């Protein structure tokens, strides 16, 4: 294949040749014309030069004759001088000389003073003196040459009463004494010379000029009076040229018209005059120019014809080239298509014998080209691979010369049986005669194998498979589907619609769901069928089938149906079991909750009366009765704790426990917990290491519940310690944005195998067989609470050497957490909501310390203390606290009295007052509440209850809750 570049160059070559031809033509034409020009100009030069030579000779002859005549006139004068004859007689002599000469106008004698003595024109000439004229003076003074004829400048003079141009030509006369005796001369008629010059026909622009040797113009043809006597100054003056050659030509520009001229000149023999003959270039070259224009017109015509011809040729060639390129491109394109396609191409003759196969065949099918050329399709086909009907169809198509498509057959090759698919178009010549087929074939063996594998897979599928075409007709189904539908009496047929199949099922009663409203059910089922994808359960005969349907890419649908009767039964059984378990669990929680409630009421009475008995006057009870009383109160307390814990745990499990989240100061809470637990530690002889100043900031937690957790851990650390053991507290911020609190004891430790059961309710890990009191609920409760607060709890322990229980809680105020979140039904805590001030009137410093510690856990509280009722009243008036906590047994007055006085004073009447007392009898409580205490709390102080009472009282206080 030639490169397109070279092809395009051929039209460029044509263009270049055409341009070259035009250049040669123009050049040769130019040269030719230049030669013509030169010839014309040389001819003109020769002509002017020749004319100048002839005219110069003629002029010289004329002036020779004039010289002879003037010499004769002088001789006459000399004769007269010698004879003394009067001048009057001279007229006749002069007249005789003048007559018959066409040259002269007159002849005359002039004396030495310039007076005219005689004239050929007048017998008695009027006196004229020419002493002032230049030629007289010139000749008088011209010594010693007295023989050279002097031709003076042309003059205009009056002669016989007529103004005419004349050319004086004179000789001096020398008297006998040898002195100047005047001049003898003639007046030449310049018109004579003009006529002579005009007699040579040189053309209309010819100018003949006669110059004196010094350059003065003596005569001119055509006559021009302005130029006569002039010397043409400022021009390449003729006299300068003449110095170089006596005969010659040159070119000059006309002084008056600016036209170029060729000028021929010649010096007259005797060197006296110069004659020039000038011809205008335009006249000289008139013929040349005429020829030039004609030639140029002819040339232009030739160039035009050449240009048009070239353009046409280039266009034609260009088109051919483009066509050839296009053809080449399309050939390459089709060759590429053929090479890239999975098909190969072939041609058969009229008898269906392969006569050409594309060279891609071998590459694609591993079949040899040669092996097939010359054979018919029937010699190639494996007869088993084509059904009789298909073979018949194909044979008919070939016979009738019809196009055919997708004819599939197999042939045996070295690699085994291979499947082919062929399509062809009949070819006809111009006369419409059949010439054979042209077509393409491809190897579809892999496709066939994939189809077979797919069929096998579908057959192996343990359910029904049905495929519908975009028109909704069944095109394929597996044997499973066939068997299934056989069971209802009618197997599926190709071309069946989904609706027809459904209706057959309904009619056979195979679809119990459709029994009630068959049409409605079929409509619903068809909607599922038409959806892009669906998955439904359908009751089928006595079983359940799962039906999965998908739209195929071509708009058809694929339906899968398999029996899930057993799975459904299992799932339903499982569901029922789960529901039963859930119900039982709920019942257990409900039972525990209601039992706990029921137990609390009598327990309160038992503990309350027990405490009442303990507080009875000394001596009323015997020591052993007091001891029994003590046991009743402690056992009651233990039982109450258990009931409370169970209530909490069941509350959490039933999802009913609410937390009040807010910032909680870990250091302060630890101090409260330690203070609360201190008496128990003392009793058990366990030392609690002084809490170091822990400044670990605030965690986001429910303070009350966190305190409960800490007390629980501390209480365990004491309970499961050894005599003389110790408990250590630790808290620190972690790099995970949380605070870790650790309670470490030196106790019995926990077996690694038991660790997993630690946080399971009612698991005491053997402690139930010891004397250590407990319920096994504490840690389970702690774990639930910590997790509800987004924290973690865990333990590290070594048997016999001690345990470290740790709790990790998120830091309050960490950016991505809410600063305070209220969880559950109870709502936000008022104590967390803002500043408030509290007045605590109590004489017992231990109690003051405990309350102080509890209040330190609140963020913004100001606590004032008074140890007497009177002081309390004063402070209440002056400080106007938000809340007053009042002990009822004060040294100076009864708490009821203090309340009365507070209520009596307008300044303090509205302040909420909480009673905090050891008088725990229900009657006392009722009485206190009636008296107007906003809450009545009993000792030992329940921290949670105390904080809740403060919250409630703050809610009731008058005016804004702003800081005091
Ligand atoms: P309780 O203390 O009421 O038995 P808990 O839930 O608080 O219940 O604790 C469960 C069990 O974990 C205890 O019975 C005890 O066996 C074990 N345990 C708890 N704390 C410790 C500890 N600090 N050292 C050793 N064992 C402990």
PDB file of N, CA and C and ligand atoms in Angstrom, residues 712 716-717 719-720 745 748-750 758 763-765 767 773-780 803 805, ligand 1:
ATOM      1  N   UNK A 712     -21.175   0.134  96.227  1.00  0.00           N
ATOM      2  CA  UNK A 712     -21.260  -1.315  96.049  1.00  0.00           C
ATOM      3  C   UNK A 712     -19.866  -1.939  95.940  1.00  0.00           C
ATOM      4  N   UNK A 716     -18.086  -4.375  98.638  1.00  0.00           N
ATOM      5  CA  UNK A 716     -17.535  -5.701  98.310  1.00  0.00           C
ATOM      6  C   UNK A 716     -16.078  -5.799  98.751  1.00  0.00           C
ATOM      7  N   UNK A 717     -15.326  -4.687  98.481  1.00  0.00           N
ATOM      8  CA  UNK A 717     -13.899  -4.692  98.819  1.00  0.00           C
ATOM      9  C   UNK A 717     -13.697  -4.883 100.313  1.00  0.00           C
ATOM     10  N   UNK A 719     -16.181  -6.401 102.300  1.00  0.00           N
ATOM     11  CA  UNK A 719     -16.763  -7.697 102.657  1.00  0.00           C
ATOM     12  C   UNK A 719     -15.833  -8.856 102.320  1.00  0.00           C
ATOM     13  N   UNK A 720     -15.218  -8.780 101.138  1.00  0.00           N
ATOM     14  CA  UNK A 720     -14.416  -9.921 100.690  1.00  0.00           C
ATOM     15  C   UNK A 720     -12.927  -9.689 100.921  1.00  0.00           C
ATOM     16  N   UNK A 745      -8.636  -4.139  96.503  1.00  0.00           N
ATOM     17  CA  UNK A 745      -8.618  -4.647  97.882  1.00  0.00           C
ATOM     18  C   UNK A 745      -7.496  -5.663  98.058  1.00  0.00           C
ATOM     19  N   UNK A 748      -9.653 -11.866  99.192  1.00  0.00           N
ATOM     20  CA  UNK A 748      -9.516 -13.278  98.819  1.00  0.00           C
ATOM     21  C   UNK A 748      -9.309 -13.476  97.326  1.00  0.00           C
ATOM     22  N   UNK A 749      -9.669 -12.460  96.549  1.00  0.00           N
ATOM     23  CA  UNK A 749      -9.489 -12.572  95.101  1.00  0.00           C
ATOM     24  C   UNK A 749     -10.528 -13.473  94.474  1.00  0.00           C
ATOM     25  N   UNK A 750     -10.453 -13.624  93.173  1.00  0.00           N
ATOM     26  CA  UNK A 750     -11.460 -14.391  92.427  1.00  0.00           C
ATOM     27  C   UNK A 750     -10.732 -15.362  91.513  1.00  0.00           C
ATOM     28  N   UNK A 758     -19.140 -13.395  87.474  1.00  0.00           N
ATOM     29  CA  UNK A 758     -19.189 -12.327  88.480  1.00  0.00           C
ATOM     30  C   UNK A 758     -20.397 -11.429  88.333  1.00  0.00           C
ATOM     31  N   UNK A 763     -25.366 -14.798  91.321  1.00  0.00           N
ATOM     32  CA  UNK A 763     -24.183 -15.663  91.358  1.00  0.00           C
ATOM     33  C   UNK A 763     -23.267 -15.135  92.460  1.00  0.00           C
ATOM     34  N   UNK A 764     -23.060 -15.951  93.456  1.00  0.00           N
ATOM     35  CA  UNK A 764     -22.218 -15.480  94.576  1.00  0.00           C
ATOM     36  C   UNK A 764     -20.894 -16.229  94.614  1.00  0.00           C
ATOM     37  N   UNK A 765     -20.681 -17.112  93.723  1.00  0.00           N
ATOM     38  CA  UNK A 765     -19.395 -17.809  93.546  1.00  0.00           C
ATOM     39  C   UNK A 765     -18.921 -18.489  94.827  1.00  0.00           C
ATOM     40  N   UNK A 767     -19.823 -17.632  97.874  1.00  0.00           N
ATOM     41  CA  UNK A 767     -19.959 -16.776  99.062  1.00  0.00           C
ATOM     42  C   UNK A 767     -21.258 -17.080  99.795  1.00  0.00           C
ATOM     43  N   UNK A 773     -22.618 -11.529 104.266  1.00  0.00           N
ATOM     44  CA  UNK A 773     -23.965 -11.255 103.768  1.00  0.00           C
ATOM     45  C   UNK A 773     -23.906 -10.777 102.303  1.00  0.00           C
ATOM     46  N   UNK A 774     -24.928 -11.103 101.540  1.00  0.00           N
ATOM     47  CA  UNK A 774     -24.957 -10.648 100.136  1.00  0.00           C
ATOM     48  C   UNK A 774     -26.081 -11.316  99.403  1.00  0.00           C
ATOM     49  N   UNK A 775     -26.340 -10.831  98.224  1.00  0.00           N
ATOM     50  CA  UNK A 775     -27.451 -11.352  97.415  1.00  0.00           C
ATOM     51  C   UNK A 775     -26.977 -11.841  96.052  1.00  0.00           C
ATOM     52  N   UNK A 776     -25.789 -11.426  95.661  1.00  0.00           N
ATOM     53  CA  UNK A 776     -25.292 -11.784  94.330  1.00  0.00           C
ATOM     54  C   UNK A 776     -25.874 -10.924  93.221  1.00  0.00           C
ATOM     55  N   UNK A 777     -26.508  -9.799  93.620  1.00  0.00           N
ATOM     56  CA  UNK A 777     -27.122  -8.937  92.597  1.00  0.00           C
ATOM     57  C   UNK A 777     -26.268  -7.711  92.336  1.00  0.00           C
ATOM     58  N   UNK A 778     -25.521  -7.269  93.378  1.00  0.00           N
ATOM     59  CA  UNK A 778     -24.806  -5.983  93.320  1.00  0.00           C
ATOM     60  C   UNK A 778     -24.027  -5.782  92.039  1.00  0.00           C
ATOM     61  N   UNK A 779     -23.115  -6.704  91.702  1.00  0.00           N
ATOM     62  CA  UNK A 779     -22.244  -6.484  90.533  1.00  0.00           C
ATOM     63  C   UNK A 779     -23.044  -6.515  89.232  1.00  0.00           C
ATOM     64  N   UNK A 780     -24.076  -7.401  89.184  1.00  0.00           N
ATOM     65  CA  UNK A 780     -24.914  -7.465  87.985  1.00  0.00           C
ATOM     66  C   UNK A 780     -25.562  -6.105  87.747  1.00  0.00           C
ATOM     67  N   UNK A 803      -8.277  -8.087  94.581  1.00  0.00           N
ATOM     68  CA  UNK A 803      -8.923  -7.779  93.299  1.00  0.00           C
ATOM     69  C   UNK A 803      -8.934  -6.279  93.074  1.00  0.00           C
ATOM     70  N   UNK A 805     -11.461  -3.852  91.043  1.00  0.00           N
ATOM     71  CA  UNK A 805     -12.640  -3.624  90.186  1.00  0.00           C
ATOM     72  C   UNK A 805     -12.511  -2.237  89.583  1.00  0.00           C
TER      73      UNK A 805
HETATM   74  P1  LIG B   1     -22.892 -10.072  96.803  1.00  0.00           P
HETATM   75  O1  LIG B   1     -21.720  -9.334  97.310  1.00  0.00           O
HETATM   76  O2  LIG B   1     -24.144  -9.545  97.298  1.00  0.00           O
HETATM   77  O3  LIG B   1     -22.720 -11.547  96.988  1.00  0.00           O
HETATM   78  P2  LIG B   1     -22.143  -9.109  94.255  1.00  0.00           P
HETATM   79  O4  LIG B   1     -22.867  -9.109  92.988  1.00  0.00           O
HETATM   80  O5  LIG B   1     -21.704  -7.808  94.785  1.00  0.00           O
HETATM   81  O6  LIG B   1     -23.016  -9.876  95.276  1.00  0.00           O
HETATM   82  O7  LIG B   1     -20.873 -10.029  94.086  1.00  0.00           O
HETATM   83  C1  LIG B   1     -21.013 -11.267  93.514  1.00  0.00           C
HETATM   84  C2  LIG B   1     -19.907 -12.171  93.977  1.00  0.00           C
HETATM   85  O8  LIG B   1     -18.658 -11.732  93.511  1.00  0.00           O
HETATM   86  C3  LIG B   1     -19.745 -12.206  95.472  1.00  0.00           C
HETATM   87  O9  LIG B   1     -20.674 -13.102  96.055  1.00  0.00           O
HETATM   88  C4  LIG B   1     -18.324 -12.611  95.648  1.00  0.00           C
HETATM   89  O10 LIG B   1     -18.220 -14.013  95.588  1.00  0.00           O
HETATM   90  C5  LIG B   1     -17.641 -12.013  94.446  1.00  0.00           C
HETATM   91  N1  LIG B   1     -16.997 -10.747  94.778  1.00  0.00           N
HETATM   92  C6  LIG B   1     -17.497  -9.506  94.645  1.00  0.00           C
HETATM   93  N2  LIG B   1     -16.598  -8.596  94.964  1.00  0.00           N
HETATM   94  C7  LIG B   1     -15.481  -9.277  95.340  1.00  0.00           C
HETATM   95  C8  LIG B   1     -14.198  -8.873  95.804  1.00  0.00           C
HETATM   96  N3  LIG B   1     -13.861  -7.615  95.956  1.00  0.00           N
HETATM   97  N4  LIG B   1     -13.304  -9.856  96.088  1.00  0.00           N
HETATM   98  C9  LIG B   1     -13.633 -11.132  95.929  1.00  0.00           C
HETATM   99  N5  LIG B   1     -14.824 -11.579  95.507  1.00  0.00           N
HETATM  100  C10 LIG B   1     -15.745 -10.629  95.212  1.00  0.00           C
END
